[in-house]
Structures are given as structure tokens and as C-alpha cells.
């Protein structure tokens, strides 16, 4: 996965609050067993931590970091090729460029969403959560929340092969939830049901499919600043890394690893096979119309 060295990154789409203290309340989930439960329930859940019972009450906002690491160090595609956090900025830019153009093509309007980089814990409009929840999208403030340390967990705890595109898949999946939010389908996951055929699973699989749709068009989506694609190369090996990451966070894989048994009636995200299938469906067709997981 390579970026155009001369591209100018739009850091306004990312808030970097790593190292900041959060105002108001305290996170109710820490490490150990509580963190493990949060991972089993909440990984890539697509909604804010209040839906998982992790809210500390109220709706505090994230603070701005005095460090602003991303704004200072991530300026060009060359930076994205060299640094993990800059790569994430570039992926956010590419994903949002694609959905902006795709919504326009379909006669709609795409509203851009920020990604918030945090460390340890974060206060959001959906409540307060720790890194144990994993990456998530908060529909109340329409932001994606991401602790970059999760990518190491994806490889070491969940057995993903890792790689830059595995990280890109995670970001694109969360923006898939933002697309669902804009289209009014995200709320279908909130009916309280779980299981292999639940709406919660169907929403997650659709977000995987939307991630695949972006991947199909990633090297042809033009960046507004240069008129050229921000991503210049995406190989078969990259796609395999994305598929491997999708499988690693399948409900069956996580349950087998952390609780020693598979209980499909409690699934909220889908099996490893389903997640791979729907990511590849999006990638193979490049058509969001082929991502109807609710049939």
C-alpha cells in the first residue's frame, strides 16, 4: 500500500488528543477481565460506548491535545508512507474522498466525519470509554474513535497478519458505519437482538462490504489537492491482509480464543467467514448496491 509522495494530507479530518486528560466523569472499563468483556462485546461495534454500558454519564466532549502530533508531522503522502499515524490520516482522506464522490454520483450529499486519535480513555458524545472497547463510531457526534495501539493488539492478541492495509480496513469499516448513519440504516442494529441472523450482525457485515467497495476504488479516487489518486498502489497481498484482519475479528474466532467455545446466539459482528465474504463482495463488485446484507 503506497501513497502519492507529493499529496498534501488534510489533517483537519483528524483530531489528535493522545495524551490529553478527559473532562467529566471516569471511564468504567479498565484492563483485565473488564477489558476482555468489553472486547468480546464491543470490538468494531459501530456505535458509542453507551450502547455497551460503558458510559460514565453525561455527554462530555473530547479535549484538544496541546501536542497535536498529527497536525505537526503529517503533511504529505511521503509522511504517510513513513509513519503509522500519518498513514491513518491518508486513509481517512482517501475513504472520505471516495464517499464524497460516490454520494455525489448517486445524487446525494456526503457529510464528512472526523477521526479522533486517543490513548487510554476518551470522553465522547456517546459516553466515556477506554481503549479496551476497540475502534468505534459514535453516531451522536459522528466521529470515529481510534487508539492506534489497537493495531498491535490486532496482530498479537487476535492473530492477524497485520500490515498497513489491515489498519486501513479497520478505518474503512468504521467509516462504513458513518455511511450507514447518513443513510439511516445504522439504527437497525439497536433492536437489542444478537445472533448470527440479527440486525447487529447484518449492520457489521454491511460495513465490511462498504470497506471493500472503497478498497476497489482506492487507487482511482482522485485527491482534491492534486487531482491524482492519493493511494497509488494496492496489491493482492494488501487485500489478503485486509481479509485476514476481517477473519481475525470474527465472532467465532474471538469467542473460541477468549472463552473456549463458540456461541452463535450471542454474535454481534458475524463469523470470520462472513466478514471475509462481505469485505470481498464489496471489493469484487465495487458497488455499494451489492452490500445489502438485510435480504
JSON list of C-alpha atoms in Angstrom, two decimals, residues 150-268:
[
{"chain": "A", "resi": 150, "resn": "UNK", "atom": "CA", "xyz": [-5.23, -1.40, 18.82]},
{"chain": "A", "resi": 151, "resn": "UNK", "atom": "CA", "xyz": [-3.34, -2.32, 15.66]},
{"chain": "A", "resi": 152, "resn": "UNK", "atom": "CA", "xyz": [-0.67, -4.04, 17.72]},
{"chain": "A", "resi": 153, "resn": "UNK", "atom": "CA", "xyz": [-3.43, -5.92, 19.57]},
{"chain": "A", "resi": 154, "resn": "UNK", "atom": "CA", "xyz": [-4.95, -6.93, 16.24]},
{"chain": "A", "resi": 155, "resn": "UNK", "atom": "CA", "xyz": [-1.72, -8.71, 15.40]},
{"chain": "A", "resi": 156, "resn": "UNK", "atom": "CA", "xyz": [-0.56, -10.01, 18.79]},
{"chain": "A", "resi": 157, "resn": "UNK", "atom": "CA", "xyz": [-3.87, -10.82, 20.51]},
{"chain": "A", "resi": 158, "resn": "UNK", "atom": "CA", "xyz": [-6.14, -11.65, 17.61]},
{"chain": "A", "resi": 159, "resn": "UNK", "atom": "CA", "xyz": [-3.63, -13.28, 15.26]},
{"chain": "A", "resi": 160, "resn": "UNK", "atom": "CA", "xyz": [-3.99, -11.01, 12.26]},
{"chain": "A", "resi": 161, "resn": "UNK", "atom": "CA", "xyz": [-1.07, -10.92, 9.85]},
{"chain": "A", "resi": 162, "resn": "UNK", "atom": "CA", "xyz": [-1.11, -7.16, 10.27]},
{"chain": "A", "resi": 163, "resn": "UNK", "atom": "CA", "xyz": [0.26, -4.79, 7.67]},
{"chain": "A", "resi": 164, "resn": "UNK", "atom": "CA", "xyz": [-0.75, -1.31, 6.54]},
{"chain": "A", "resi": 165, "resn": "UNK", "atom": "CA", "xyz": [-3.87, -2.42, 4.73]},
{"chain": "A", "resi": 166, "resn": "UNK", "atom": "CA", "xyz": [-5.14, -4.36, 7.75]},
{"chain": "A", "resi": 167, "resn": "UNK", "atom": "CA", "xyz": [-5.10, -1.00, 9.52]},
{"chain": "A", "resi": 168, "resn": "UNK", "atom": "CA", "xyz": [-6.81, 0.68, 6.56]},
{"chain": "A", "resi": 169, "resn": "UNK", "atom": "CA", "xyz": [-9.55, -1.96, 6.63]},
{"chain": "A", "resi": 170, "resn": "UNK", "atom": "CA", "xyz": [-10.33, -1.07, 10.26]},
{"chain": "A", "resi": 171, "resn": "UNK", "atom": "CA", "xyz": [-10.66, 2.62, 9.44]},
{"chain": "A", "resi": 172, "resn": "UNK", "atom": "CA", "xyz": [-12.73, 1.96, 6.30]},
{"chain": "A", "resi": 173, "resn": "UNK", "atom": "CA", "xyz": [-15.05, -0.34, 8.28]},
{"chain": "A", "resi": 174, "resn": "UNK", "atom": "CA", "xyz": [-15.75, 2.40, 10.83]},
{"chain": "A", "resi": 175, "resn": "UNK", "atom": "CA", "xyz": [-16.46, 4.88, 8.06]},
{"chain": "A", "resi": 176, "resn": "UNK", "atom": "CA", "xyz": [-18.82, 2.27, 6.67]},
{"chain": "A", "resi": 177, "resn": "UNK", "atom": "CA", "xyz": [-20.83, 2.82, 9.85]},
{"chain": "A", "resi": 178, "resn": "UNK", "atom": "CA", "xyz": [-20.80, 6.56, 9.17]},
{"chain": "A", "resi": 179, "resn": "UNK", "atom": "CA", "xyz": [-22.20, 5.89, 5.71]},
{"chain": "A", "resi": 180, "resn": "UNK", "atom": "CA", "xyz": [-24.91, 3.75, 7.32]},
{"chain": "A", "resi": 181, "resn": "UNK", "atom": "CA", "xyz": [-25.64, 6.56, 9.75]},
{"chain": "A", "resi": 182, "resn": "UNK", "atom": "CA", "xyz": [-26.10, 9.03, 6.90]},
{"chain": "A", "resi": 183, "resn": "UNK", "atom": "CA", "xyz": [-28.35, 6.56, 5.07]},
{"chain": "A", "resi": 184, "resn": "UNK", "atom": "CA", "xyz": [-30.45, 5.74, 8.12]},
{"chain": "A", "resi": 185, "resn": "UNK", "atom": "CA", "xyz": [-29.53, 2.06, 8.37]},
{"chain": "A", "resi": 186, "resn": "UNK", "atom": "CA", "xyz": [-27.17, 2.12, 11.37]},
{"chain": "A", "resi": 187, "resn": "UNK", "atom": "CA", "xyz": [-30.04, 2.27, 13.85]},
{"chain": "A", "resi": 188, "resn": "UNK", "atom": "CA", "xyz": [-31.25, -1.15, 12.74]},
{"chain": "A", "resi": 189, "resn": "UNK", "atom": "CA", "xyz": [-28.53, -2.68, 14.92]},
{"chain": "A", "resi": 190, "resn": "UNK", "atom": "CA", "xyz": [-30.10, -1.24, 18.07]},
{"chain": "A", "resi": 191, "resn": "UNK", "atom": "CA", "xyz": [-33.09, -3.56, 18.38]},
{"chain": "A", "resi": 192, "resn": "UNK", "atom": "CA", "xyz": [-31.45, -5.46, 21.25]},
{"chain": "A", "resi": 193, "resn": "UNK", "atom": "CA", "xyz": [-31.14, -8.75, 19.37]},
{"chain": "A", "resi": 194, "resn": "UNK", "atom": "CA", "xyz": [-27.97, -10.77, 18.92]},
{"chain": "A", "resi": 195, "resn": "UNK", "atom": "CA", "xyz": [-27.19, -13.89, 16.93]},
{"chain": "A", "resi": 196, "resn": "UNK", "atom": "CA", "xyz": [-25.92, -14.93, 13.52]},
{"chain": "A", "resi": 197, "resn": "UNK", "atom": "CA", "xyz": [-29.02, -13.56, 11.73]},
{"chain": "A", "resi": 198, "resn": "UNK", "atom": "CA", "xyz": [-29.50, -10.45, 13.87]},
{"chain": "A", "resi": 199, "resn": "UNK", "atom": "CA", "xyz": [-29.59, -6.91, 12.55]},
{"chain": "A", "resi": 200, "resn": "UNK", "atom": "CA", "xyz": [-26.49, -6.18, 14.65]},
{"chain": "A", "resi": 201, "resn": "UNK", "atom": "CA", "xyz": [-24.54, -8.72, 12.59]},
{"chain": "A", "resi": 202, "resn": "UNK", "atom": "CA", "xyz": [-26.05, -7.54, 9.31]},
{"chain": "A", "resi": 203, "resn": "UNK", "atom": "CA", "xyz": [-25.03, -3.94, 10.06]},
{"chain": "A", "resi": 204, "resn": "UNK", "atom": "CA", "xyz": [-21.44, -5.03, 10.76]},
{"chain": "A", "resi": 205, "resn": "UNK", "atom": "CA", "xyz": [-21.22, -7.14, 7.62]},
{"chain": "A", "resi": 206, "resn": "UNK", "atom": "CA", "xyz": [-22.53, -4.27, 5.53]},
{"chain": "A", "resi": 207, "resn": "UNK", "atom": "CA", "xyz": [-19.81, -2.02, 6.98]},
{"chain": "A", "resi": 208, "resn": "UNK", "atom": "CA", "xyz": [-17.27, -4.67, 5.94]},
{"chain": "A", "resi": 209, "resn": "UNK", "atom": "CA", "xyz": [-18.75, -4.65, 2.45]},
{"chain": "A", "resi": 210, "resn": "UNK", "atom": "CA", "xyz": [-18.55, -0.85, 2.27]},
{"chain": "A", "resi": 211, "resn": "UNK", "atom": "CA", "xyz": [-14.88, -1.09, 3.29]},
{"chain": "A", "resi": 212, "resn": "UNK", "atom": "CA", "xyz": [-14.36, -3.44, 0.35]},
{"chain": "A", "resi": 213, "resn": "UNK", "atom": "CA", "xyz": [-16.12, -1.04, -2.02]},
{"chain": "A", "resi": 214, "resn": "UNK", "atom": "CA", "xyz": [-13.73, 1.74, -1.03]},
{"chain": "A", "resi": 215, "resn": "UNK", "atom": "CA", "xyz": [-10.76, -0.62, -1.47]},
{"chain": "A", "resi": 216, "resn": "UNK", "atom": "CA", "xyz": [-11.84, -1.41, -5.04]},
{"chain": "A", "resi": 217, "resn": "UNK", "atom": "CA", "xyz": [-11.79, 2.31, -5.91]},
{"chain": "A", "resi": 218, "resn": "UNK", "atom": "CA", "xyz": [-8.93, 3.42, -3.66]},
{"chain": "A", "resi": 219, "resn": "UNK", "atom": "CA", "xyz": [-6.34, 3.71, -6.44]},
{"chain": "A", "resi": 220, "resn": "UNK", "atom": "CA", "xyz": [-8.68, 5.59, -8.80]},
{"chain": "A", "resi": 221, "resn": "UNK", "atom": "CA", "xyz": [-10.29, 8.03, -6.35]},
{"chain": "A", "resi": 222, "resn": "UNK", "atom": "CA", "xyz": [-8.74, 11.42, -7.07]},
{"chain": "A", "resi": 223, "resn": "UNK", "atom": "CA", "xyz": [-7.48, 13.61, -4.26]},
{"chain": "A", "resi": 224, "resn": "UNK", "atom": "CA", "xyz": [-8.85, 17.14, -4.42]},
{"chain": "A", "resi": 225, "resn": "UNK", "atom": "CA", "xyz": [-5.48, 18.76, -3.74]},
{"chain": "A", "resi": 226, "resn": "UNK", "atom": "CA", "xyz": [-3.61, 17.13, -6.64]},
{"chain": "A", "resi": 227, "resn": "UNK", "atom": "CA", "xyz": [-6.24, 15.73, -8.99]},
{"chain": "A", "resi": 228, "resn": "UNK", "atom": "CA", "xyz": [-4.42, 12.40, -8.68]},
{"chain": "A", "resi": 229, "resn": "UNK", "atom": "CA", "xyz": [-5.25, 9.33, -6.59]},
{"chain": "A", "resi": 230, "resn": "UNK", "atom": "CA", "xyz": [-3.87, 9.62, -3.07]},
{"chain": "A", "resi": 231, "resn": "UNK", "atom": "CA", "xyz": [-3.27, 5.86, -2.99]},
{"chain": "A", "resi": 232, "resn": "UNK", "atom": "CA", "xyz": [-1.03, 4.81, -5.85]},
{"chain": "A", "resi": 233, "resn": "UNK", "atom": "CA", "xyz": [-0.64, 1.11, -5.17]},
{"chain": "A", "resi": 234, "resn": "UNK", "atom": "CA", "xyz": [-2.80, -1.58, -3.58]},
{"chain": "A", "resi": 235, "resn": "UNK", "atom": "CA", "xyz": [-1.59, -5.12, -4.12]},
{"chain": "A", "resi": 236, "resn": "UNK", "atom": "CA", "xyz": [-3.16, -8.56, -3.85]},
{"chain": "A", "resi": 237, "resn": "UNK", "atom": "CA", "xyz": [-1.06, -9.04, -0.72]},
{"chain": "A", "resi": 238, "resn": "UNK", "atom": "CA", "xyz": [-2.66, -5.92, 0.78]},
{"chain": "A", "resi": 239, "resn": "UNK", "atom": "CA", "xyz": [-6.12, -7.29, 0.12]},
{"chain": "A", "resi": 240, "resn": "UNK", "atom": "CA", "xyz": [-5.12, -10.59, 1.70]},
{"chain": "A", "resi": 241, "resn": "UNK", "atom": "CA", "xyz": [-4.05, -8.66, 4.80]},
{"chain": "A", "resi": 242, "resn": "UNK", "atom": "CA", "xyz": [-7.46, -6.99, 4.87]},
{"chain": "A", "resi": 243, "resn": "UNK", "atom": "CA", "xyz": [-9.25, -10.32, 4.54]},
{"chain": "A", "resi": 244, "resn": "UNK", "atom": "CA", "xyz": [-7.06, -11.79, 7.28]},
{"chain": "A", "resi": 245, "resn": "UNK", "atom": "CA", "xyz": [-7.90, -8.90, 9.60]},
{"chain": "A", "resi": 246, "resn": "UNK", "atom": "CA", "xyz": [-11.61, -9.33, 8.86]},
{"chain": "A", "resi": 247, "resn": "UNK", "atom": "CA", "xyz": [-11.38, -13.01, 9.79]},
{"chain": "A", "resi": 248, "resn": "UNK", "atom": "CA", "xyz": [-9.37, -12.30, 12.94]},
{"chain": "A", "resi": 249, "resn": "UNK", "atom": "CA", "xyz": [-12.21, -10.24, 14.40]},
{"chain": "A", "resi": 250, "resn": "UNK", "atom": "CA", "xyz": [-14.98, -12.68, 13.53]},
{"chain": "A", "resi": 251, "resn": "UNK", "atom": "CA", "xyz": [-17.19, -13.52, 16.49]},
{"chain": "A", "resi": 252, "resn": "UNK", "atom": "CA", "xyz": [-16.37, -17.22, 16.28]},
{"chain": "A", "resi": 253, "resn": "UNK", "atom": "CA", "xyz": [-12.61, -16.62, 16.27]},
{"chain": "A", "resi": 254, "resn": "UNK", "atom": "CA", "xyz": [-12.80, -14.22, 19.22]},
{"chain": "A", "resi": 255, "resn": "UNK", "atom": "CA", "xyz": [-15.10, -16.46, 21.25]},
{"chain": "A", "resi": 256, "resn": "UNK", "atom": "CA", "xyz": [-13.01, -19.56, 20.64]},
{"chain": "A", "resi": 257, "resn": "UNK", "atom": "CA", "xyz": [-9.84, -17.73, 21.63]},
{"chain": "A", "resi": 258, "resn": "UNK", "atom": "CA", "xyz": [-11.10, -15.92, 24.73]},
{"chain": "A", "resi": 259, "resn": "UNK", "atom": "CA", "xyz": [-13.87, -18.10, 26.12]},
{"chain": "A", "resi": 260, "resn": "UNK", "atom": "CA", "xyz": [-13.00, -21.50, 24.64]},
{"chain": "A", "resi": 261, "resn": "UNK", "atom": "CA", "xyz": [-16.34, -22.08, 22.92]},
{"chain": "A", "resi": 262, "resn": "UNK", "atom": "CA", "xyz": [-18.43, -20.60, 20.14]},
{"chain": "A", "resi": 263, "resn": "UNK", "atom": "CA", "xyz": [-21.93, -19.32, 20.96]},
{"chain": "A", "resi": 264, "resn": "UNK", "atom": "CA", "xyz": [-23.58, -18.09, 17.73]},
{"chain": "A", "resi": 265, "resn": "UNK", "atom": "CA", "xyz": [-26.66, -16.87, 19.60]},
{"chain": "A", "resi": 266, "resn": "UNK", "atom": "CA", "xyz": [-24.54, -14.07, 21.12]},
{"chain": "A", "resi": 267, "resn": "UNK", "atom": "CA", "xyz": [-22.88, -12.90, 17.92]},
{"chain": "A", "resi": 268, "resn": "UNK", "atom": "CA", "xyz": [-22.91, -9.18, 17.15]}
]
